mmCIF file of C-alpha atoms in Angstrom:
data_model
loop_
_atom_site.group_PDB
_atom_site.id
_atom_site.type_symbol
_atom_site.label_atom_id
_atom_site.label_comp_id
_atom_site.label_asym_id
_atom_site.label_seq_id
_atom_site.Cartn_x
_atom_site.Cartn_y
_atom_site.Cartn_z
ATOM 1 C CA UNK A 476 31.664 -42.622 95.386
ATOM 2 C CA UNK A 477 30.628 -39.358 93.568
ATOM 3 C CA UNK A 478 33.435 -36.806 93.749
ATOM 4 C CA UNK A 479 33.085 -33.705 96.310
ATOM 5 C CA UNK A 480 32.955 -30.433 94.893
ATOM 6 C CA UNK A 481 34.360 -27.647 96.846
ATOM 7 C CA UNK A 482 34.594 -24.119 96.387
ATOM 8 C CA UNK A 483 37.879 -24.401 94.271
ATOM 9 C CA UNK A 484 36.841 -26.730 92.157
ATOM 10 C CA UNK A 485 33.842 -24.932 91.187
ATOM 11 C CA UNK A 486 35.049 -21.835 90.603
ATOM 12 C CA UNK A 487 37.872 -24.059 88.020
ATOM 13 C CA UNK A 488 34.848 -25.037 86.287
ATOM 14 C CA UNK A 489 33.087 -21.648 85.925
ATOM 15 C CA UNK A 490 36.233 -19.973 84.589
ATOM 16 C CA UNK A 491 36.960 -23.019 82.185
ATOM 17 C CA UNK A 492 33.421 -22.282 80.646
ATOM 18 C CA UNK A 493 33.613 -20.617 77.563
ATOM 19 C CA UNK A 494 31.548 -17.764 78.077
ATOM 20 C CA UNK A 495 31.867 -14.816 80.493
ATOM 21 C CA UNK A 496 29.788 -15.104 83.897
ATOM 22 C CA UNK A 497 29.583 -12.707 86.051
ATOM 23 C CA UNK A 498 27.442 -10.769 89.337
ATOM 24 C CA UNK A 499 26.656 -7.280 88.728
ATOM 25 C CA UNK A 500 24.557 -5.056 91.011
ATOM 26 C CA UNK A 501 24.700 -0.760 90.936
ATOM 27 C CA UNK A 502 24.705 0.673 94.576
ATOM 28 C CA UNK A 503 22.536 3.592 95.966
ATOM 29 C CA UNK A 504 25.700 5.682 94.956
ATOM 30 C CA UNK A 505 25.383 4.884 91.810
ATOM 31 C CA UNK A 506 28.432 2.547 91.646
ATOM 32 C CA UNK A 507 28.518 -0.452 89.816
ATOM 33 C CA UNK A 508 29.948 -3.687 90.917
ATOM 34 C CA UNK A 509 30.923 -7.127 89.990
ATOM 35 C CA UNK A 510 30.461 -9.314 92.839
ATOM 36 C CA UNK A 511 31.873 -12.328 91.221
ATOM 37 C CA UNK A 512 33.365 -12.626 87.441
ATOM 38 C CA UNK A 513 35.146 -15.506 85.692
ATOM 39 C CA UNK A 514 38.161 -15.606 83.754
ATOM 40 C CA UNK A 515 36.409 -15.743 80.329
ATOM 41 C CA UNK A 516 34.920 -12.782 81.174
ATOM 42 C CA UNK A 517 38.133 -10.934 81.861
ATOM 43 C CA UNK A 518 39.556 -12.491 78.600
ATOM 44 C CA UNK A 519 36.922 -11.502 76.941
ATOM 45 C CA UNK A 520 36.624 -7.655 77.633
ATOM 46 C CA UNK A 521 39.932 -7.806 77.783
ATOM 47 C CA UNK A 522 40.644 -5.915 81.266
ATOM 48 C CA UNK A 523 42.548 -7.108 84.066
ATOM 49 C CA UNK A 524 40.556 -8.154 87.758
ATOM 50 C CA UNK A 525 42.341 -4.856 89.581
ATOM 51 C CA UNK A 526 40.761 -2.954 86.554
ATOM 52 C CA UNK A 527 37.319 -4.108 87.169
ATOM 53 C CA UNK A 528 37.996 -4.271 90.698
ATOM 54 C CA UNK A 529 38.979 -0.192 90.833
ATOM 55 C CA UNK A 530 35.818 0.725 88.342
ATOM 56 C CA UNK A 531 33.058 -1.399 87.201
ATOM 57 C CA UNK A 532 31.865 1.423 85.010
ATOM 58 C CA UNK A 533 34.941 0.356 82.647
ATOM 59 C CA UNK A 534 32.506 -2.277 81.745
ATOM 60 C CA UNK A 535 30.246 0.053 80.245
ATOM 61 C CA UNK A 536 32.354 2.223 78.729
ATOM 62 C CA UNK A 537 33.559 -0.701 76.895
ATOM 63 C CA UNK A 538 30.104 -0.600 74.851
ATOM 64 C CA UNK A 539 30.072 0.512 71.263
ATOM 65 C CA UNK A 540 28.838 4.041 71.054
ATOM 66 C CA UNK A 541 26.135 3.530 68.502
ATOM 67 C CA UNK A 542 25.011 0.780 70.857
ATOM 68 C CA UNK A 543 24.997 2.223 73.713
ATOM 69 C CA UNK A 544 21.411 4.082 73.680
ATOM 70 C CA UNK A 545 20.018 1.130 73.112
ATOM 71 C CA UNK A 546 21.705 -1.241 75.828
ATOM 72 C CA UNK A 547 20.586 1.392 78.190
ATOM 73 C CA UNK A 548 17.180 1.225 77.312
ATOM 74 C CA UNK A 549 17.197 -2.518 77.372
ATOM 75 C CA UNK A 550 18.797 -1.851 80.943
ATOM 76 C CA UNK A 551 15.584 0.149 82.159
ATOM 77 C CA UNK A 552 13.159 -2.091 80.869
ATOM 78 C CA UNK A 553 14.570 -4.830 82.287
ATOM 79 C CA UNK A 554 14.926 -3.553 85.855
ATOM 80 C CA UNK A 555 11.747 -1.916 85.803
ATOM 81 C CA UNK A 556 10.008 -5.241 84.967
ATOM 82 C CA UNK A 557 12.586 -7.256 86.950
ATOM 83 C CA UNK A 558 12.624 -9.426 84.112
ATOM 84 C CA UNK A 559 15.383 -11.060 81.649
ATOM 85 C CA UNK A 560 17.726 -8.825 80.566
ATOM 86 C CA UNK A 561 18.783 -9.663 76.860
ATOM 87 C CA UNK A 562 20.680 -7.415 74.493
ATOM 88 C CA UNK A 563 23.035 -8.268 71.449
ATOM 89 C CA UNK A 564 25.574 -5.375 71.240
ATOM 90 C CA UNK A 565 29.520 -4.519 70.202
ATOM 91 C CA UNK A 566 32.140 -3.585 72.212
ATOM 92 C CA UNK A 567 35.401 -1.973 71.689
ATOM 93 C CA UNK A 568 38.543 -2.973 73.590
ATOM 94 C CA UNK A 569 41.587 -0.937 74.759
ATOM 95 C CA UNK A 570 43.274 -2.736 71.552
ATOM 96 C CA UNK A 571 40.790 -1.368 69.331
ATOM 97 C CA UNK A 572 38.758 -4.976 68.428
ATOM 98 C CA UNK A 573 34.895 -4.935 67.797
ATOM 99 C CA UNK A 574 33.668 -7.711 68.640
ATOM 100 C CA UNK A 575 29.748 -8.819 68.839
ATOM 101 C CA UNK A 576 28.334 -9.918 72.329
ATOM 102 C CA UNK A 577 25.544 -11.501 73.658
ATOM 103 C CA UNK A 578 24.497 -10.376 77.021
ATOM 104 C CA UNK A 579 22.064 -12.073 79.344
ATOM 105 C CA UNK A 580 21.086 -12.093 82.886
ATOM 106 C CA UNK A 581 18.324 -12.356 85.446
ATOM 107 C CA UNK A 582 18.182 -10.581 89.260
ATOM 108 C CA UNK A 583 19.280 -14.093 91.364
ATOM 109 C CA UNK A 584 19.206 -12.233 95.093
ATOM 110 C CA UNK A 585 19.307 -8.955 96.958
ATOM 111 C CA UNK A 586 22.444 -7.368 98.836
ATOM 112 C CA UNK A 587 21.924 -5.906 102.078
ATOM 113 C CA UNK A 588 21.326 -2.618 101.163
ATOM 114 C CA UNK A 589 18.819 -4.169 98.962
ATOM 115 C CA UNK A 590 19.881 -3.732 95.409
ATOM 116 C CA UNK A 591 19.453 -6.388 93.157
ATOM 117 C CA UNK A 592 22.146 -8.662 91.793
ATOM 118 C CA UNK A 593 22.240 -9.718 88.006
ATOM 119 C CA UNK A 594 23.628 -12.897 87.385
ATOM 120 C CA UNK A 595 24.517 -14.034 83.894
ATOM 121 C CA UNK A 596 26.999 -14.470 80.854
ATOM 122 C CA UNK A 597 28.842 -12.549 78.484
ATOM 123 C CA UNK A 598 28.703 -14.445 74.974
ATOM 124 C CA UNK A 599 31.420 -14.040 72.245
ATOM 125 C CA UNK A 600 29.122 -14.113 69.152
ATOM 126 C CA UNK A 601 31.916 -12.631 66.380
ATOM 127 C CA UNK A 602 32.021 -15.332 64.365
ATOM 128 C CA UNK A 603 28.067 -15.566 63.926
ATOM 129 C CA UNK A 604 27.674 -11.977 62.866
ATOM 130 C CA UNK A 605 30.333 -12.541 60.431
ATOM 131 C CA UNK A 606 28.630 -15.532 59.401
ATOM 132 C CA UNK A 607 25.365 -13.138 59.102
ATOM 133 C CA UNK A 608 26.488 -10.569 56.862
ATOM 134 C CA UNK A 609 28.325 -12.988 54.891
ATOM 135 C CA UNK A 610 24.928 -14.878 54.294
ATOM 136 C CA UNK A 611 22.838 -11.028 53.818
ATOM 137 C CA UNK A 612 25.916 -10.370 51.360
ATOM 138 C CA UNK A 613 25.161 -13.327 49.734
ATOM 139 C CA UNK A 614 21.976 -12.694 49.849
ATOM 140 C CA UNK A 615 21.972 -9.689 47.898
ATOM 141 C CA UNK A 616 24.628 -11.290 45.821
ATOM 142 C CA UNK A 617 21.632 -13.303 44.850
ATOM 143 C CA UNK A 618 19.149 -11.101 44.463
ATOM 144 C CA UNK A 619 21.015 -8.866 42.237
ATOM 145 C CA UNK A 620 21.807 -12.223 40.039
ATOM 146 C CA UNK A 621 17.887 -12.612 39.684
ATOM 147 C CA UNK A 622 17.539 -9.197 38.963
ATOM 148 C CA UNK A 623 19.808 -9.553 36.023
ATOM 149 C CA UNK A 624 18.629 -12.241 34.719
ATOM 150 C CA UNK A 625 15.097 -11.418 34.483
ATOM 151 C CA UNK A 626 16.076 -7.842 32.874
ATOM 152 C CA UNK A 627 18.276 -10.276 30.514
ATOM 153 C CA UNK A 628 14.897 -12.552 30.389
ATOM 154 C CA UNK A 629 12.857 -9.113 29.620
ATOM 155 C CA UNK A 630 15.235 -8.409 26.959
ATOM 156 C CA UNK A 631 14.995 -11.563 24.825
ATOM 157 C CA UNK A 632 10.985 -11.636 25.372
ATOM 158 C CA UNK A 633 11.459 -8.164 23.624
ATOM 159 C CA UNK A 634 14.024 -9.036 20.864
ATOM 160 C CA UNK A 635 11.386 -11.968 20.448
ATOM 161 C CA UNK A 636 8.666 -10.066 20.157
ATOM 162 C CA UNK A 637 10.063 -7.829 17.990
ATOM 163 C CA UNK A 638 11.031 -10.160 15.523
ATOM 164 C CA UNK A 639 7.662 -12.142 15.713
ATOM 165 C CA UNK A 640 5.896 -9.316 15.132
ATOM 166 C CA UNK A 641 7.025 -6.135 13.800
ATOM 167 C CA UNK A 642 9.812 -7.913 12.372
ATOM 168 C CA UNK A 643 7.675 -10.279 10.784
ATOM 169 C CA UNK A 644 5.424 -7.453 8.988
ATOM 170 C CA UNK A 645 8.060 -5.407 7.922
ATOM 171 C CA UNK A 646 9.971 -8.200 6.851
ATOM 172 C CA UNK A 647 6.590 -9.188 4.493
ATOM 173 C CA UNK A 648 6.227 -5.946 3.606
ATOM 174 C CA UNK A 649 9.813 -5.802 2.022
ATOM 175 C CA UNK A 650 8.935 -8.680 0.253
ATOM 176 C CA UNK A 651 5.715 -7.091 -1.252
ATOM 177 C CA UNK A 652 7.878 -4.208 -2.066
ATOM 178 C CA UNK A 653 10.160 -5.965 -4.174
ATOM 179 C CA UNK A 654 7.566 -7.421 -6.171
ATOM 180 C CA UNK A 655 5.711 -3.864 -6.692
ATOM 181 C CA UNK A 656 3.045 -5.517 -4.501
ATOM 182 C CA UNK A 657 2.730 -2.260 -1.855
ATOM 183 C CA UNK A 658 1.622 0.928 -2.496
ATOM 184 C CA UNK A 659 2.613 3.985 -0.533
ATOM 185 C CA UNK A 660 -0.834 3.884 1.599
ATOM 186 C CA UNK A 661 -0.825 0.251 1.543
ATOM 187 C CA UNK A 662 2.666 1.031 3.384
ATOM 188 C CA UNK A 663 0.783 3.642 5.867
ATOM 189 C CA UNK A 664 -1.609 0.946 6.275
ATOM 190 C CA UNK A 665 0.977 -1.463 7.929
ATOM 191 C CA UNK A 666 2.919 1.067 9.774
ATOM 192 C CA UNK A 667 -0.483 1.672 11.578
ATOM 193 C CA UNK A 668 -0.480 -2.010 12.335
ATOM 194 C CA UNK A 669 2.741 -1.707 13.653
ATOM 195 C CA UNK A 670 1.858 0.834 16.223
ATOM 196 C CA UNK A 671 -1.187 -1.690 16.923
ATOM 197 C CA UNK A 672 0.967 -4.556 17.379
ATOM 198 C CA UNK A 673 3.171 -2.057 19.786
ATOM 199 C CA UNK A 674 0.260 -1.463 22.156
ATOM 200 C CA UNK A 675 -0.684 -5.210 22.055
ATOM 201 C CA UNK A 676 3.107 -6.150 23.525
ATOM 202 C CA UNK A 677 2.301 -3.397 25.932
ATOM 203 C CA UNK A 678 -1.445 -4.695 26.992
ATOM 204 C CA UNK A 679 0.654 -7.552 27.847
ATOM 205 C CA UNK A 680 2.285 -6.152 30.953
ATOM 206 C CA UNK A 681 -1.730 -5.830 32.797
ATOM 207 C CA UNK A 682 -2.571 -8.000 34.794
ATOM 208 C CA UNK A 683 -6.463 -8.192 33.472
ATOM 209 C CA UNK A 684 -7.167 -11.659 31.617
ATOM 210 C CA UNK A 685 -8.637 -11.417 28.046
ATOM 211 C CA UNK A 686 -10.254 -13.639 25.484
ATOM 212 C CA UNK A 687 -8.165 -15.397 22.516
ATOM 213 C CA UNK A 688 -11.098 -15.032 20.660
ATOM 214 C CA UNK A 689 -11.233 -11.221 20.336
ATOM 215 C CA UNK A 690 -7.222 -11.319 19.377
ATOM 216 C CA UNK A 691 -8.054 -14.355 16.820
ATOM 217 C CA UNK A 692 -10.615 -11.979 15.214
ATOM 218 C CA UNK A 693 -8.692 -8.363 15.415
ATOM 219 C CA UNK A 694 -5.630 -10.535 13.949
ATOM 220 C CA UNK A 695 -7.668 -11.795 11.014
ATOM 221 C CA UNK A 696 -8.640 -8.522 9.939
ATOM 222 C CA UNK A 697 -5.067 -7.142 10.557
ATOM 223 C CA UNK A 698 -3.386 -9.794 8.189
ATOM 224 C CA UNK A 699 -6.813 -10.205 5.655
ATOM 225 C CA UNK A 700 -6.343 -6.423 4.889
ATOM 226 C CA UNK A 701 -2.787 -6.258 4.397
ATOM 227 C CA UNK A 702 -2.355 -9.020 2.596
ATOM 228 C CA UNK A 703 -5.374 -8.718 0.491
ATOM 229 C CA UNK A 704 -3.629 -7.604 -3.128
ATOM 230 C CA UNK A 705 -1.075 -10.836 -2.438
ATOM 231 C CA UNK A 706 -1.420 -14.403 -4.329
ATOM 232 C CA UNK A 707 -2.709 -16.063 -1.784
ATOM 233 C CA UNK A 708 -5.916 -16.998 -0.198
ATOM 234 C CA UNK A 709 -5.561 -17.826 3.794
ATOM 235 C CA UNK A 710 -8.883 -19.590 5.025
ATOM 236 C CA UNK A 711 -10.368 -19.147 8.991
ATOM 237 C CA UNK A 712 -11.568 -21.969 11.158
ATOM 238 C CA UNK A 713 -11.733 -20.660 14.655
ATOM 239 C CA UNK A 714 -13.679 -22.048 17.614
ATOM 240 C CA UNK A 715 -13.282 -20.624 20.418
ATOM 241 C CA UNK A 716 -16.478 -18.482 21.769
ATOM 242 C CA UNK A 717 -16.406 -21.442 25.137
ATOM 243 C CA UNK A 718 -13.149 -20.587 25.798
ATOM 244 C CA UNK A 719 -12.653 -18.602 29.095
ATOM 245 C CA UNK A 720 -10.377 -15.264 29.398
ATOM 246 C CA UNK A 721 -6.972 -16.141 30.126
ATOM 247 C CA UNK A 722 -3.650 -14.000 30.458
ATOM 248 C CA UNK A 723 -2.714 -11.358 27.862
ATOM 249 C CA UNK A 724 1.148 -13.011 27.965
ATOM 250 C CA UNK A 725 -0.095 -16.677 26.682
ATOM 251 C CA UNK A 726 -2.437 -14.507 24.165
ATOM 252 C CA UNK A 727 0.339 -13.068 22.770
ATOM 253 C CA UNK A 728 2.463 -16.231 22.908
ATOM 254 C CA UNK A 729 -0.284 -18.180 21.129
ATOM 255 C CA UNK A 730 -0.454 -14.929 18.133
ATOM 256 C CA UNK A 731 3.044 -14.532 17.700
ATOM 257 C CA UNK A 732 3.403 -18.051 17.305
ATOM 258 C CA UNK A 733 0.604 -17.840 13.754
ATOM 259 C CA UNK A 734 2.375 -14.840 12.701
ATOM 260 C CA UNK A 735 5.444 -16.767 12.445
ATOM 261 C CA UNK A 736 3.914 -19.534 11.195
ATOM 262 C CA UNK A 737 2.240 -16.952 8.632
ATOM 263 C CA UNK A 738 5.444 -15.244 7.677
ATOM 264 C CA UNK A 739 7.276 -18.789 7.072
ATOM 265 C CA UNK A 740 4.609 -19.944 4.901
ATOM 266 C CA UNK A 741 4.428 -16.741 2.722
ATOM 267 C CA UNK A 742 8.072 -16.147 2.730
ATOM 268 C CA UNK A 743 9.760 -19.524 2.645
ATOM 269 C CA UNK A 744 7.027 -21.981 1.896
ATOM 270 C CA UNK A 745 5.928 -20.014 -1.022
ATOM 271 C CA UNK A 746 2.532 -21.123 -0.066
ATOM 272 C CA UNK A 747 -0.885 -20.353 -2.322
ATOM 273 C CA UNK A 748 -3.317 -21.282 0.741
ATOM 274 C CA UNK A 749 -2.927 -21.241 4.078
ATOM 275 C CA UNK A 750 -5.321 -22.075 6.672
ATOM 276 C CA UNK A 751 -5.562 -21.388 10.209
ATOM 277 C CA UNK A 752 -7.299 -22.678 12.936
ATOM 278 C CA UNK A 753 -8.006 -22.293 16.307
ATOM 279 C CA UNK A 754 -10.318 -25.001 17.939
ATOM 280 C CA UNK A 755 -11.446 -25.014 21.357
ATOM 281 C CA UNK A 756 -12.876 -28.670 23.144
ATOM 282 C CA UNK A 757 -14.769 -27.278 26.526
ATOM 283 C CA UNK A 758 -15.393 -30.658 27.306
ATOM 284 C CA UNK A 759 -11.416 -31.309 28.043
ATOM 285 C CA UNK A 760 -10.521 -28.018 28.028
ATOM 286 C CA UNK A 761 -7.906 -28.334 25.049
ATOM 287 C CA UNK A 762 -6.792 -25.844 22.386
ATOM 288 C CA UNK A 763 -5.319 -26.657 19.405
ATOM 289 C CA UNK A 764 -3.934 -24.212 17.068
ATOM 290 C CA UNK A 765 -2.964 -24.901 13.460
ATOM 291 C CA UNK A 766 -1.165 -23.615 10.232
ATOM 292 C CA UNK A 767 -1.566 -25.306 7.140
ATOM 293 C CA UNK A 768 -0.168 -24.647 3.877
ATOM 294 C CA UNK A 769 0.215 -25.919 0.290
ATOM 295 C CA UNK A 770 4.290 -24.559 -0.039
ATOM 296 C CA UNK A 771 7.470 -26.471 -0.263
ATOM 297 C CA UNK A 772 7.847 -27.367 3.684
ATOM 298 C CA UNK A 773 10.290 -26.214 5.861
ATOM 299 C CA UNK A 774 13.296 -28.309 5.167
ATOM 300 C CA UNK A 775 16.503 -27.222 7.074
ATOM 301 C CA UNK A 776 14.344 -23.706 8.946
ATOM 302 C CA UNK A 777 12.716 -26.229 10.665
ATOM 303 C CA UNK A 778 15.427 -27.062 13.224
ATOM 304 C CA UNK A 779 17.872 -24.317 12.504
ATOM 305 C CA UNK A 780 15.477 -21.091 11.863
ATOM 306 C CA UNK A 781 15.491 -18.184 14.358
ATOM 307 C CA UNK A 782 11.471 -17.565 14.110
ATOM 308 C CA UNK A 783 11.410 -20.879 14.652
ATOM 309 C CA UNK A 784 13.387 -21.108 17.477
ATOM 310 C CA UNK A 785 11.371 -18.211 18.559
ATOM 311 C CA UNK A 786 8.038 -20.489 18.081
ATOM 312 C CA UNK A 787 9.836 -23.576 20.308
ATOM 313 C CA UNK A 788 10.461 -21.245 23.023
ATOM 314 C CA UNK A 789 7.101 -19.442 23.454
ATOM 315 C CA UNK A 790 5.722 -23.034 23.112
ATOM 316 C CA UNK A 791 7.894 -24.200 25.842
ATOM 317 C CA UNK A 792 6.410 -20.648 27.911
ATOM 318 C CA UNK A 793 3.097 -21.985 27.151
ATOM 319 C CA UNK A 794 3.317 -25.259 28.684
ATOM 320 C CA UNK A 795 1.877 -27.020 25.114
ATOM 321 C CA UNK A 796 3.182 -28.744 22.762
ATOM 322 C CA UNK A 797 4.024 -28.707 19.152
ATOM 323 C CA UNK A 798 3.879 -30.797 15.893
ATOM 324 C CA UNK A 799 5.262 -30.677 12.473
ATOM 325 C CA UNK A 800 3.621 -32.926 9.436
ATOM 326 C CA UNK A 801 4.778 -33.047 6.081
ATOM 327 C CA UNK A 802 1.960 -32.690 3.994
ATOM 328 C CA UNK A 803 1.919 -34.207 -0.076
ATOM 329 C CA UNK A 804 2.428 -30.475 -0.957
ATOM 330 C CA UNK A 805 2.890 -28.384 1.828
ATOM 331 C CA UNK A 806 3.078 -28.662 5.978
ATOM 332 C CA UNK A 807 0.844 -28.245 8.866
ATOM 333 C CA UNK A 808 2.375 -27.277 12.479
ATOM 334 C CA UNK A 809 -0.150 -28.002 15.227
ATOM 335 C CA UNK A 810 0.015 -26.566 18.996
ATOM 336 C CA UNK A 811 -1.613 -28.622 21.617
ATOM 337 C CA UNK A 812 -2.422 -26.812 24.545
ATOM 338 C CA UNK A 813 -4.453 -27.586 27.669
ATOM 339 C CA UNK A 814 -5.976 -25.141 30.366
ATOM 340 C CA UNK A 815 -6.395 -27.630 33.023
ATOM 341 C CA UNK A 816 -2.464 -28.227 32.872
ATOM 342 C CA UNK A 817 -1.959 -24.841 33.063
ATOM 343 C CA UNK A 818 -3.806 -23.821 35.392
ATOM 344 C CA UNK A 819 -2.592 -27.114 37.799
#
């Protein structure tokens, strides 16, 4: 046999469930009252029954004051429409605790002098705003830590930069110094090209795609006129007029990647030709840029130089690949790169 419930029992139940429930209803007076109320939602306001019994206002006055505006008008609406009323709010108790609530409660019935009666619960919900602004702190923990480390990223791409390429041509142009090599407009010549490279790191930032094989060309003349009075003869094979635009960031990945490859050759290499190329497949959508020279190979710069270090980590930014080949004299570094890869 099923157990009987009586009264008693019930009303054991209801105070044993861990949330306040209660009956509310406001008079033509203006009073308000609390018909029925559990213990949880005693314990939870924490006010005594002949407190609530004497004024149910004390309920109300319970109510953050920064919240309560806005419980009010959550109060109207919902009487108005007769609908759910549904508010998350604070309260302060005589002890001086905040605590978070949820509130909830529908009209169940009328009293005699017609007023409707709320019935609903009184939800302890501390622990989950904690929980909250613990995550938001987190959070912002988080995005502060991104922050950082793309200013830190920023940084390097500059430090990078500058060494690929005005560090580069002033570091050649010390190097024609030395050997009488550079004469004083020949010097105004590449400081010029310095502030040309500046505003190519700076057409970076735009979001506007451009061709490679306006850069190739502007570069060509750059470095052919610069390093025209120097012992060396640097051939051209590029190939790219079927190659689409593509963002100024891989364009300058892709040039500062020659001009290291340029500076190693001329200043380590000690390298009488050099050749670069640039050749573009349409047909598999491939680019593959070289630098060949006739020098003395890289040796130990190869896996311990900082421009080459530089060169593995714009490679890497890419998405391509690179290749070193010993050549009987000289080396030639190759970078495979594919659009379709890229662009997947």
């Amino acid at each position: 046999m099923p157990e009987q419930f009586d009264k008693d029992h019930l009303l054991r139940i209801m105070d044993a469930v861990p949330c306040g429930l209660y009956d509310y209803y406001l008079d033509a007076q203006g009073v308000s009252h609390f018909p029925y109320f559990n213990q949880q939602f005693l314990d939870l306001l924490e006010i005594t029954r002949e407190e609530l019994a004497q004024d149910g206002s004390i309920v109300w006055a319970l109510f953050h004051p920064d919240d309560r505006e806005r419980v009010a008008q959550v109060d109207i609406d919902a009487n108005t429409s007769g609908q759910l009323f549904f508010v998350e709010t604070r309260i302060v108790t005589k002890s001086g605790t905040v605590k978070w609530i949820q509130i909830s409660s529908m009209p169940t019935r009328k009293t005699v002098d017609g007023a409707a009666v709320w019935s609903g619960y009184y939800l302890d919900i501390s622990k989950n705003k904690m929980l909250q602004a613990e995550l938001l702190q987190a959070q912002e923990q988080l995005r502060e830590a991104a922050v950082q480390a793309a200013r830190h990223h920023e940084r390097t791409a500059l430090m990078r930069d500058v060494h690929d390429g005005f560090g580069s041509q002033l570091s050649q142009a010390l190097m024609m110094m030395e050997k009488g090599q550079l004469s004083p407009s020949q010097m105004q010549q590449l400081l010029q090209e310095c502030v040309v490279d500046l505003y190519l790191v700076v057409d970076t930032f735009s979001d506007e795609e451009a061709l490679l094989a306006n850069a190739f060309v502007d570069y060509r003349y750059r470095v052919q006129k610069r390093l025209s009075a120097q012992p060396v003869q640097i051939d051209w094979d590029l190939n790219l007029d079927h190659m689409g635009p593509m963002p100024p960031r891989l364009i300058l990945h892709l040039l500062r990647i020659v001009q290291e490859l340029l500076s190693n050759s001329l200043r380590h290499a000690q390298a009488t030709r050099i050749q670069i190329s640039a050749q573009f497949d349409a047909s598999q959508q491939v680019l593959l840029v070289s630098c060949t020279d006739d020098g003395v190979g890289l040796g130990e710069l190869k896996h311990h130089g900082r421009g080459l270090q530089n060169i593995h980590q714009r490679v890497r930014e890419l998405g391509a690949s690179i290749a070193f080949e010993q050549l009987t004299p000289g080396t030639q570094v190759t970078i495979f790169w594919s659009a379709s890869l890229t662009k997947a």
